[in-house]
Coordinates of C-alpha atoms in Angstrom, one line a residue:
Chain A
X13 CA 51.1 139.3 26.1
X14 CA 54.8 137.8 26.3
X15 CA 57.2 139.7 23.8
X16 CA 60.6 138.1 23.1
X17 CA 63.2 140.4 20.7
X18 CA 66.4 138.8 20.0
X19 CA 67.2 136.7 22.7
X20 CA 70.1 134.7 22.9
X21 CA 71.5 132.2 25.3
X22 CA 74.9 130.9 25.3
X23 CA 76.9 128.6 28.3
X24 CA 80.3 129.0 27.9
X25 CA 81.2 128.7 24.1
X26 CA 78.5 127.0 22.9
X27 CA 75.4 129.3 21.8
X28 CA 72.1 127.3 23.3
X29 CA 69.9 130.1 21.6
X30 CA 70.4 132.2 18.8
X31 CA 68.3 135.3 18.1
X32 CA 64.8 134.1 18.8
X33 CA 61.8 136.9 18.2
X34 CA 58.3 136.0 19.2
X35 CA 54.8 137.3 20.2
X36 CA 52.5 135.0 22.6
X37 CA 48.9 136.5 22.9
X38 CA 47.1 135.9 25.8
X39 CA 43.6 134.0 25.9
X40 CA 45.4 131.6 23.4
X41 CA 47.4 128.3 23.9
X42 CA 50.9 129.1 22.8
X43 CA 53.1 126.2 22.2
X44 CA 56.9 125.6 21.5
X45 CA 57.6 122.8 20.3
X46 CA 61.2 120.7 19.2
X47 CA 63.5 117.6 19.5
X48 CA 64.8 117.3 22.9
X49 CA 68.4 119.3 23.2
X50 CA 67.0 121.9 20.9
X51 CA 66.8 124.6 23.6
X52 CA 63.3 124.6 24.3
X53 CA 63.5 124.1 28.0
X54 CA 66.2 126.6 28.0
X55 CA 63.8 129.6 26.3
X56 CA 61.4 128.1 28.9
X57 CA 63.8 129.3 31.8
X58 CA 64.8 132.5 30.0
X59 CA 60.9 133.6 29.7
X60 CA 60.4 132.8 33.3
X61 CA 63.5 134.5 35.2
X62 CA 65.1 130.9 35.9
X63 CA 68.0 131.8 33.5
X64 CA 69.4 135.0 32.3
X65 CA 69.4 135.8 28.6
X66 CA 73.0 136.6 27.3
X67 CA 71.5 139.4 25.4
X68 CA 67.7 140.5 24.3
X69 CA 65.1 141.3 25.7
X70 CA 61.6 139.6 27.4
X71 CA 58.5 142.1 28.0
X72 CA 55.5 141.0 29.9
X73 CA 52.6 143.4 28.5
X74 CA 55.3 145.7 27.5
X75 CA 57.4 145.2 30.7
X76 CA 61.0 144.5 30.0
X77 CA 62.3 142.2 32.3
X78 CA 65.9 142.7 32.3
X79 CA 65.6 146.0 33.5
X80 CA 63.8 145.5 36.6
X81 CA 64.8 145.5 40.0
X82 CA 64.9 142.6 41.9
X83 CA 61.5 143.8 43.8
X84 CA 59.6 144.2 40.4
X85 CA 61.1 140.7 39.3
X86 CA 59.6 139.0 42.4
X87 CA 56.7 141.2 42.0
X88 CA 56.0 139.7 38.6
X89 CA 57.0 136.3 39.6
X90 CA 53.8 136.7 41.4
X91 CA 51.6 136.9 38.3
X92 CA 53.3 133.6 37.0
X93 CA 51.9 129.9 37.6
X94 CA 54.2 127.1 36.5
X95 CA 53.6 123.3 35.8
X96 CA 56.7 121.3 35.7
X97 CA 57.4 118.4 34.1
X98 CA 58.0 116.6 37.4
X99 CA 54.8 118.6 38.4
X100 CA 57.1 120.2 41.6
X101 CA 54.5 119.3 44.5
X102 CA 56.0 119.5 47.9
X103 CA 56.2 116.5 49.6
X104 CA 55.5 117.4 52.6
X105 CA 52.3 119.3 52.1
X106 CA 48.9 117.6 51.4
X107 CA 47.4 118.4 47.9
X108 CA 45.3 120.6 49.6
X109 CA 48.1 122.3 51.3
X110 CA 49.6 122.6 47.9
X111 CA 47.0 124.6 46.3
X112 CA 47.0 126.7 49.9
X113 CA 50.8 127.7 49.3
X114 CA 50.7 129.9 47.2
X115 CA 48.0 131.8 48.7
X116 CA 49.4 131.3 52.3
X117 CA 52.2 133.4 51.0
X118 CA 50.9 136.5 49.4
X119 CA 47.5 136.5 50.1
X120 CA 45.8 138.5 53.2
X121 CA 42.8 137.1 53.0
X122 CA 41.5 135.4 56.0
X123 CA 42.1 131.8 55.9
X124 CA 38.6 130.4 55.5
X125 CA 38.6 132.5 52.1
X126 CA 41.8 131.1 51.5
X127 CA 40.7 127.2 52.0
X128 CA 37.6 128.0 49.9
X129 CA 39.9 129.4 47.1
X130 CA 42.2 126.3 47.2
X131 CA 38.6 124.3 47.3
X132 CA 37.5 126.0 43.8
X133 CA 40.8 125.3 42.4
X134 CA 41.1 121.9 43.5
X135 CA 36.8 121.2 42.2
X136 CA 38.4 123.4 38.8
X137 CA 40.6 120.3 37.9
X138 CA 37.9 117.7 39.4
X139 CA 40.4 117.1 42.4
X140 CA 38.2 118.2 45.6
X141 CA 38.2 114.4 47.0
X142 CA 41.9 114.2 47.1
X143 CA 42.3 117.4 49.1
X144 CA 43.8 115.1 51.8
X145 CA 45.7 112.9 50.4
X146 CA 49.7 113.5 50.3
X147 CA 52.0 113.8 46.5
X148 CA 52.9 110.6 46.7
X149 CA 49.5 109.1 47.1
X150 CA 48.7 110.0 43.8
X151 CA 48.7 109.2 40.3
X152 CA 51.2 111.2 37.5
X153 CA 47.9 112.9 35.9
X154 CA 46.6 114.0 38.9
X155 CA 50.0 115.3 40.3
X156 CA 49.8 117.5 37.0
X157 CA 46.0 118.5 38.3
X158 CA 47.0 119.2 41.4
X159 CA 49.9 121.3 40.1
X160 CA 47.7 123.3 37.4
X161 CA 44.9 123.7 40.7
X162 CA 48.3 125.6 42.5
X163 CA 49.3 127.0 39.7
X164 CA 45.9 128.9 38.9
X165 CA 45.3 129.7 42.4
X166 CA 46.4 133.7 42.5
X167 CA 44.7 134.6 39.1
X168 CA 47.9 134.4 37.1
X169 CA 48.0 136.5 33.9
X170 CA 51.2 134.0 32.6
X171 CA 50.9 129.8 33.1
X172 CA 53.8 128.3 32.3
X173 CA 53.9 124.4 31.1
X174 CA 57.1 122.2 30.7
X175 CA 56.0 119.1 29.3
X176 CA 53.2 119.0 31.1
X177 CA 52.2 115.9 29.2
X178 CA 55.2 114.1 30.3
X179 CA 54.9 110.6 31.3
X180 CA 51.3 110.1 31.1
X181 CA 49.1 108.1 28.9
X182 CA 47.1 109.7 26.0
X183 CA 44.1 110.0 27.9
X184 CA 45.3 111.4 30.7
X185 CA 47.5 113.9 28.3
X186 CA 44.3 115.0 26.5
X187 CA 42.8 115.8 29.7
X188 CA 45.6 118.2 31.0
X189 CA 45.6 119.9 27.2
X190 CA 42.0 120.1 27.9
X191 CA 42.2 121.4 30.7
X192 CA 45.0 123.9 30.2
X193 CA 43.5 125.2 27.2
X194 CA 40.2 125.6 29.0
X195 CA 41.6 127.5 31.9
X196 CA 43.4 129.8 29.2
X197 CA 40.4 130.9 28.3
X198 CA 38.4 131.0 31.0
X199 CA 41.2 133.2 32.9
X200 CA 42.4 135.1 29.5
X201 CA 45.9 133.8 30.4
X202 CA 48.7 134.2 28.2
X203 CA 50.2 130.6 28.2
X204 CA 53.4 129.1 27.0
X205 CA 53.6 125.5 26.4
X206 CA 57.1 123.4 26.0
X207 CA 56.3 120.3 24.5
X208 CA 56.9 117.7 21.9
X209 CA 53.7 115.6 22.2
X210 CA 52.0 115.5 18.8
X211 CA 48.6 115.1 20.3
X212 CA 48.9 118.5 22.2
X213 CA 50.4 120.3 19.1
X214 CA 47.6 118.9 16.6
X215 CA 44.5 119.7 19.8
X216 CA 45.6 123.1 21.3
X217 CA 48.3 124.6 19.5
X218 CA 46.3 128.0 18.5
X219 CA 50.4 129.2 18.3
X220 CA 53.1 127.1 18.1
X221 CA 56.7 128.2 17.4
X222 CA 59.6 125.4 16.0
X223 CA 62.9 125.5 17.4
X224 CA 65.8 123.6 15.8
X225 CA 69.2 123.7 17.5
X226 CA 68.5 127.0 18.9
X227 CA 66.7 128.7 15.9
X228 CA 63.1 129.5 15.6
X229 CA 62.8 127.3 12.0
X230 CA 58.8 127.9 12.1
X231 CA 56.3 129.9 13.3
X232 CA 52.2 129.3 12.5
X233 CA 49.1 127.4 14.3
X234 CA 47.8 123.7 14.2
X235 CA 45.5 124.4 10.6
X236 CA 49.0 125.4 9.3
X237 CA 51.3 122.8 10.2
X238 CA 50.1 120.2 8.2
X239 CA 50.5 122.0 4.8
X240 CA 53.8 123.2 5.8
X241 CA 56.5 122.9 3.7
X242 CA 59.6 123.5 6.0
X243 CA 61.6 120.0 5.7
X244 CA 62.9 120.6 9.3
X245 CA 59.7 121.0 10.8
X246 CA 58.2 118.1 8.8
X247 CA 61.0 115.6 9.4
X248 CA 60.1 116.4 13.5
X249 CA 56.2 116.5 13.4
X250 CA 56.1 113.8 10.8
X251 CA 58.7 111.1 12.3
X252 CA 55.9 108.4 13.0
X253 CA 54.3 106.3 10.8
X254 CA 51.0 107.4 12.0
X255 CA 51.5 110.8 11.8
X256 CA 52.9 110.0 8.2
X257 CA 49.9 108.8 7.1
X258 CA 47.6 111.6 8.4
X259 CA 49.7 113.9 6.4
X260 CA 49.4 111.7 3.3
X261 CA 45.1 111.2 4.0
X262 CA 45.3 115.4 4.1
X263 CA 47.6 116.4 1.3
X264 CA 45.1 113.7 -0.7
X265 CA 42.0 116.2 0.3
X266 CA 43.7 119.7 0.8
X267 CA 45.2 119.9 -2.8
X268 CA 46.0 123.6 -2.0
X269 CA 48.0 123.9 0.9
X270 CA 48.8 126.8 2.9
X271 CA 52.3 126.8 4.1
X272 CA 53.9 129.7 5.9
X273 CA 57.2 129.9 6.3
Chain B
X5 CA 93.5 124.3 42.6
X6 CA 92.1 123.0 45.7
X7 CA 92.3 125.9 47.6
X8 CA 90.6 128.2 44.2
X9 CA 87.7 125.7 44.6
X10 CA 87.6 126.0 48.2
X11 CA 87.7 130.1 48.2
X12 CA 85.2 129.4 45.5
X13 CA 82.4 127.1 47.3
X14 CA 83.3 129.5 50.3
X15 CA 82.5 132.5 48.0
X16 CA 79.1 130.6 47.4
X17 CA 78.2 129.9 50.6
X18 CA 78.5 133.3 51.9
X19 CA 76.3 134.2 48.9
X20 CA 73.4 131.6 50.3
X21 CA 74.1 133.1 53.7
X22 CA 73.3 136.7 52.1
X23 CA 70.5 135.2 50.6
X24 CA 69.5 133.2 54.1
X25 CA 69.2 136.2 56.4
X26 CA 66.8 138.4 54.8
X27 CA 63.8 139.2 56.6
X28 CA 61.0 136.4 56.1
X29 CA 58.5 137.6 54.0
X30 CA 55.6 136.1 55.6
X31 CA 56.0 135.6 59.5
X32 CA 53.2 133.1 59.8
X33 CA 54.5 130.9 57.1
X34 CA 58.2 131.1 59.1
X35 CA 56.9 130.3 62.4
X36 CA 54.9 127.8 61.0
X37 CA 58.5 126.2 59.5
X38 CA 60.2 127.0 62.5
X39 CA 57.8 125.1 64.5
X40 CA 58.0 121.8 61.9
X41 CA 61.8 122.3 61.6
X42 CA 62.1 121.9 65.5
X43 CA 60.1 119.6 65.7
X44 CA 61.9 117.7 63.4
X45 CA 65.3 118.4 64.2
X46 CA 65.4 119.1 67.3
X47 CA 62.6 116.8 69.2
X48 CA 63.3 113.4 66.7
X49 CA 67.1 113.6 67.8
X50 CA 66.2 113.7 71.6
X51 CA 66.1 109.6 71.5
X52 CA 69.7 109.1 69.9
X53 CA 70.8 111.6 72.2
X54 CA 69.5 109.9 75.2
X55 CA 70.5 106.8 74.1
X56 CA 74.2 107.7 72.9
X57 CA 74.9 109.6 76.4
X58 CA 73.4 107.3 78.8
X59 CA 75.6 104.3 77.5
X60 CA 78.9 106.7 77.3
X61 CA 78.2 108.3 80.6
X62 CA 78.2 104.7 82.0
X63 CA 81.3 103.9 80.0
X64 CA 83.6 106.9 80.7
X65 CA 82.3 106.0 84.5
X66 CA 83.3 102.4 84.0
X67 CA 86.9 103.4 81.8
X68 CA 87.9 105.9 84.5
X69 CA 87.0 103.7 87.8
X70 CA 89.2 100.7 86.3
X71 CA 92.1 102.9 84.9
X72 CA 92.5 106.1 86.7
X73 CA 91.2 105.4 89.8
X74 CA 94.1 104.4 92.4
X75 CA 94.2 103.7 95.8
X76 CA 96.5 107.2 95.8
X77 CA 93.7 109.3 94.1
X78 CA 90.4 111.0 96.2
X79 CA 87.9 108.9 95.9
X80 CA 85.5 111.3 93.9
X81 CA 87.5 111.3 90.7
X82 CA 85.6 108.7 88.8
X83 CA 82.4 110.9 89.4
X84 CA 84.4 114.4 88.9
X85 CA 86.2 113.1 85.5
X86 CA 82.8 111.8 84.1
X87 CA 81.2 115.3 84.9
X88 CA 83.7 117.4 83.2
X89 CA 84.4 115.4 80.4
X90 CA 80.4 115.2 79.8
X91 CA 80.2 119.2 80.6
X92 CA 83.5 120.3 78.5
X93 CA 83.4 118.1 75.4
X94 CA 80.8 115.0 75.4
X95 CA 77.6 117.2 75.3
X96 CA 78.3 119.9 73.5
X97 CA 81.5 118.8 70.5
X98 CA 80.7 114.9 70.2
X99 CA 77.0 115.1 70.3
X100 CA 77.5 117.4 67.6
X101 CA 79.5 115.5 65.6
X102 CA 76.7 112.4 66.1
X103 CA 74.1 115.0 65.4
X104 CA 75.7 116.5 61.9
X105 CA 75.3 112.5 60.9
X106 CA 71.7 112.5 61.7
X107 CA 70.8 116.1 61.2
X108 CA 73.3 117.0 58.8
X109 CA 72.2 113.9 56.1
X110 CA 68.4 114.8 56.8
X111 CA 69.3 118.7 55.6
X112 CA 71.2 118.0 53.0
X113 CA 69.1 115.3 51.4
X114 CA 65.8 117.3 52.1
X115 CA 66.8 120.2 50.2
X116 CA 68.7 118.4 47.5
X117 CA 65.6 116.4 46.5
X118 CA 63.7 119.2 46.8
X119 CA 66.6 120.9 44.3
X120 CA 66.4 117.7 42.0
X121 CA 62.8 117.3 41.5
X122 CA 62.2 121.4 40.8
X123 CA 60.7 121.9 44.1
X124 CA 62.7 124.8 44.8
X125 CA 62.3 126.1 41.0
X126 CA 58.7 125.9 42.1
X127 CA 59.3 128.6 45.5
X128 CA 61.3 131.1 43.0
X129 CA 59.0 130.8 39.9
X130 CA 56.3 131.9 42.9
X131 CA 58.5 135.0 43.7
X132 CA 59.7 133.6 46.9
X133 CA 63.1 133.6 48.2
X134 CA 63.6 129.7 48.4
X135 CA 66.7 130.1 50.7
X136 CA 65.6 132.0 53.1
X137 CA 62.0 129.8 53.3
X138 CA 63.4 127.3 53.0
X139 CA 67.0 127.2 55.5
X140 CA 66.5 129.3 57.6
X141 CA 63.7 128.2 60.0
X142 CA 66.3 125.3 59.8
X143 CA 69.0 126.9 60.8
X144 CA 67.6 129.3 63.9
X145 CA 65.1 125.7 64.5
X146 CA 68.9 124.0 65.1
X147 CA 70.3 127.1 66.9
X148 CA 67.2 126.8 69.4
X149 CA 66.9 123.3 70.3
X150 CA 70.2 122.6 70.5
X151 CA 71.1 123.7 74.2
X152 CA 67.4 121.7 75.0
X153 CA 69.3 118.9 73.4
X154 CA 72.8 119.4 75.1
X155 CA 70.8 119.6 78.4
X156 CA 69.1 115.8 78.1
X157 CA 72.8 115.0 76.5
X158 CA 74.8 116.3 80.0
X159 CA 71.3 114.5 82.6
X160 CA 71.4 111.6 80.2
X161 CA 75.2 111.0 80.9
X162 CA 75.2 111.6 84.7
X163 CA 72.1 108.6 84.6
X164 CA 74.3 105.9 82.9
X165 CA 76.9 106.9 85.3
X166 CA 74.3 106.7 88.2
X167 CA 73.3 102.9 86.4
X168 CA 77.4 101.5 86.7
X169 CA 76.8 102.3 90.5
X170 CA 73.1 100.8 91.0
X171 CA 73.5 98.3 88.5
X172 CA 77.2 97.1 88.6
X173 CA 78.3 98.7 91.5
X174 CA 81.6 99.9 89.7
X175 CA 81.4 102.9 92.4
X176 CA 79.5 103.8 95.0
X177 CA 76.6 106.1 95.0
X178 CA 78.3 108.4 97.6
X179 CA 81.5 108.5 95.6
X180 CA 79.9 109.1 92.6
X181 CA 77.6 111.6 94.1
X182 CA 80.8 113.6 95.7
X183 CA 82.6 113.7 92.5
X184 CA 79.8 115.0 90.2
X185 CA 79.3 117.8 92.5
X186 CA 83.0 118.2 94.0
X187 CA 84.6 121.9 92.6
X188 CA 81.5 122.3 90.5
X189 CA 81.9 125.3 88.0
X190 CA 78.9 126.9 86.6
X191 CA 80.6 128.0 83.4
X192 CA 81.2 124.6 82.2
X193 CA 77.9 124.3 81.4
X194 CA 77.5 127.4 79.5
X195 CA 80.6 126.3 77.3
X196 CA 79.0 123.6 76.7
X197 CA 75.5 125.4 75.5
X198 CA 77.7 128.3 73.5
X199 CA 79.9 126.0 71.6
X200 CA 77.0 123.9 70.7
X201 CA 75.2 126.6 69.5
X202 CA 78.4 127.2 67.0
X203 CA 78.2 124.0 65.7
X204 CA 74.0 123.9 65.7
X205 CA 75.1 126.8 63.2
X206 CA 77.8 124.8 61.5
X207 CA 75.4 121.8 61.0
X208 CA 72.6 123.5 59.7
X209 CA 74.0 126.1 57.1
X210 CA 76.6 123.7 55.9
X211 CA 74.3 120.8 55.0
X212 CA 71.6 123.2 53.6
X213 CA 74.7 124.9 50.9
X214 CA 75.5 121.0 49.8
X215 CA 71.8 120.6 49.7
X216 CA 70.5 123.7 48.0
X217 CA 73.9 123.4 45.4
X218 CA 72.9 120.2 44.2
X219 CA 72.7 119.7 40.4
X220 CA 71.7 116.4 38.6
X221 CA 70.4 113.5 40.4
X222 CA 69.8 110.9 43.3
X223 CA 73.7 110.1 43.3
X224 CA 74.1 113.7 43.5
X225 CA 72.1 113.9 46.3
X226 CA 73.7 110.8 48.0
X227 CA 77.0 112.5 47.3
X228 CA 75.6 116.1 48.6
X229 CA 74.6 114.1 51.6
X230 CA 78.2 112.4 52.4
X231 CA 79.7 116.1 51.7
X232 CA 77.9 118.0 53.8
X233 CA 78.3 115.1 56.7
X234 CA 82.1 115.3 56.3
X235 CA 82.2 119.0 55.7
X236 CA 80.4 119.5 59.0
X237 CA 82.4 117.2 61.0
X238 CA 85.4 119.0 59.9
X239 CA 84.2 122.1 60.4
X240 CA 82.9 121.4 63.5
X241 CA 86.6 119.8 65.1
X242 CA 88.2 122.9 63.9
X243 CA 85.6 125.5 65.7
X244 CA 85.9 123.3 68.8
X245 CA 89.5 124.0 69.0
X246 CA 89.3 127.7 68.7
X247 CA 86.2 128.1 71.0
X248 CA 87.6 126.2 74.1
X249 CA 90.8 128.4 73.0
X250 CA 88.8 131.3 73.4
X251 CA 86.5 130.5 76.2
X252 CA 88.2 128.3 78.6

């Protein structure tokens, strides 16, 4: 469980986050979701060490962050995975090599048990043929696979998703969500997820959190979000036609909403 | 102004130095860089080093044969000149300077792509300490092959001055022979291999700050490139001046 008490963030003048609170379970898909330049990305980096809070606090399983040592931060780094938006292979390394990485750096374990983990990860996201093949000699969606397959490979208890869904096309997104939400689960993971991808708010958002121009505006899960009556959170999730419509087709059935402010 | 953002980027760059020189925290994983960053930066550079020193050994023969060289002068100066300026500066300073082009740009742009595309996010989300993964293997990989590289620099040289007498026959081979090994000192050579290992330093450390500082994009990264080039060759004149100060 990821805790998050008042945090702020400000560069310079300008306050990017303003006194944010929230709980992410683990086993559960937690999503944040917002316009781009709302300060999602920048929460993002605050959870995961990349930036440093101006003031509040972050506590993994009731471990507060900021007052660690720079040994228990890297220590705990250790229990993170991370998908980037870009997907961060190395170029260099083969995909196989990728998954290895990870384990080739903290893991004693001889190095047969260490191909056969990066093996299972690889099979995990139905990648084992590409095990050869280099970053660049692969598509977007399986960049992302190959970067969940590293992510997963030390057991994490946190994953980590910027965009994951970024730049692919809706089949290829639902497969990541699936997947991601799957490997939640399966691992009992406590996973955030930055994202503004409809699709992946309405399939695996068991939590999702709103930000507007630094602000948590909403807080509730996917069965909430289309009774809800924040205008805010509407005017984003409801922008499109389409998603206009599926409101409309709901709020024609589900007389009685439930919205939760 | 200039000189708060210079004490500045200074500042910083003795911060990623800090950060640099820590002990590795897995040994196979740095050899295994080590090994690659050798390989890469020390072995692909041994063909533009050849290449580069055979052609100005010949020409500094030539140069000095037609414009020194007097019916006054020992005969052995064409082949003594060519020696000590390959030995004392050629080898060790210039070669440098070509090598923090090739060397330098390849650093910089390396780890600024890997800075731009969230590769190194990637190595400190994991708990590893990116700099020290991921410059230094490039810098002691530098600091190592360097004097191999001097060494083909200095033989490559003294074979395109061998060519302007078998080829050309702008001297003789006796001459040439005589002045190469007339009032030979030993020392030279080591200059040669300590300076360069200064500058194998310079090019490395300074091209991986530009590189690992990089923020924004591909120009960024052009830009990053062109910096830590320039910064190096600057860098790199200056040091040359205090070390033949210090060890001639």
């Amino acid at each position: 469980m990821i805790e998050i008490q008042n945090l702020y963030k400000s560069f310079d003048d300008k306050d990017v986050l303003k006194d944010i609170n929230a709980t992410f379970e683990n086993g559960k898909t937690n999503l944040i979701i917002g316009q781009s330049g709302s300060g999602k990305t920048v929460l993002m980096k605050c959870i995961v060490g990349l930036l440093q809070p101006t003031t509040g606090n972050i506590l993994y399983d009731g471990r507060n962050y900021a007052a660690m040592g720079k040994k228990e931060k890297m220590l705990i780094r250790r229990e993170m995975g991370m998908i980037f938006q870009s997907a961060a292979l190395f170029d260099s390394m083969s995909v196989l090599e990728n998954v290895m990485f990870p384990l080739d750096m903290f893991s004693d374990a001889p190095l047969e048990d260490r191909v056969k983990r990066a093996r299972f990860c690889l099979d995990r996201v139905n990648l084992l043929d590409a095990q050869k093949k280099f970053p660049g000699e692969i598509s977007g969606g399986m960049q992302k696979r190959v970067a969940i397959a590293r992510a997963i490979a030390l057991n994490p208890k946190y994953l980590f998703c910027d965009e994951p869904n970024s730049g692919l096309d809706p089949k290829t997104s639902l497969v990541i969500d699936d997947l991601i939400h799957d490997i939640t689960q399966e691992y009992n993971m406590t996973t955030i997820i930055n994202t503004h991808d409809m699709n992946s708010v309405m399939g695996i958002g068991e939590k999702i959190i709103y930000i507007y121009e630094g602000c948590k505006e909403w807080e509730g899960d996917k069965s909430q979000i289309m009774g809800a009556t924040n205008e805010k959170l509407n005017n984003f999730i409801f922008a499109s036609d389409l998603f206009r419509k599926v409101k409309e087709a709901y709020m024609s059935t589900h007389q009685t909403s439930t919205p939760k402010k | 102004m200039l000189v708060i953002k210079a004490l500045s980027s200074f500042g910083k760059y003795l911060e990623l130095m800090k950060k640099t020189f820590s002990r590795p925290e897995r040994m196979r994983m740095f050899f295994k860089q080590y090994i690659k960053e050798m390989n890469q930066l020390g072995v692909d550079s041994i063909g533009i080093v050849l290449l580069i020193s055979f052609f100005i050994g010949a020409v500094i023969c030539i140069q000095i044969k037609l414009n020194i060289q007097s019916s006054w002068m020992p005969r052995f100066v064409t082949g003594y000149t060519t020696r000590e300026i390959m030995l004392l500066e050629f080898s060790s300073a210039i070669m440098c300077l070509i090598l923090a082009g090739k060397v330098g740009s390849n650093i910089a742009s390396e780890i600024g792509t890997m800075r731009v595309t969230q590769q190194i996010d990637a190595l400190e989300i994991m708990g590893i300490n990116s700099a020290n993964f991921l410059i230094l293997p490039k810098i002691i990989g530098m600091i190592t092959m360097i004097p191999i590289l001097v060494s083909f620099s200095i033989f490559a040289g003294f074979i395109g001055a061998y060519a302007t007498s078998v080829i050309a026959n702008v001297i003789t081979l006796e001459d040439l022979t005589l002045g190469l090994q007339y009032d030979f000192k030993e020392w030279y050579v080591w200059m040669g291999y300590i300076k360069s290992i200064f500058f194998a330093f310079i090019i490395s450390s300074v091209s991986a700050f530009f590189g690992y500082t990089v923020e924004g994009g591909s120009v960024e990264v052009g830009k990053a490139s062109t910096n830590a080039v320039v910064s190096s060759s600057v860098l790199i004149l200056f040091a040359d001046i205090f070390l033949t100060q210090l060890l001639s």
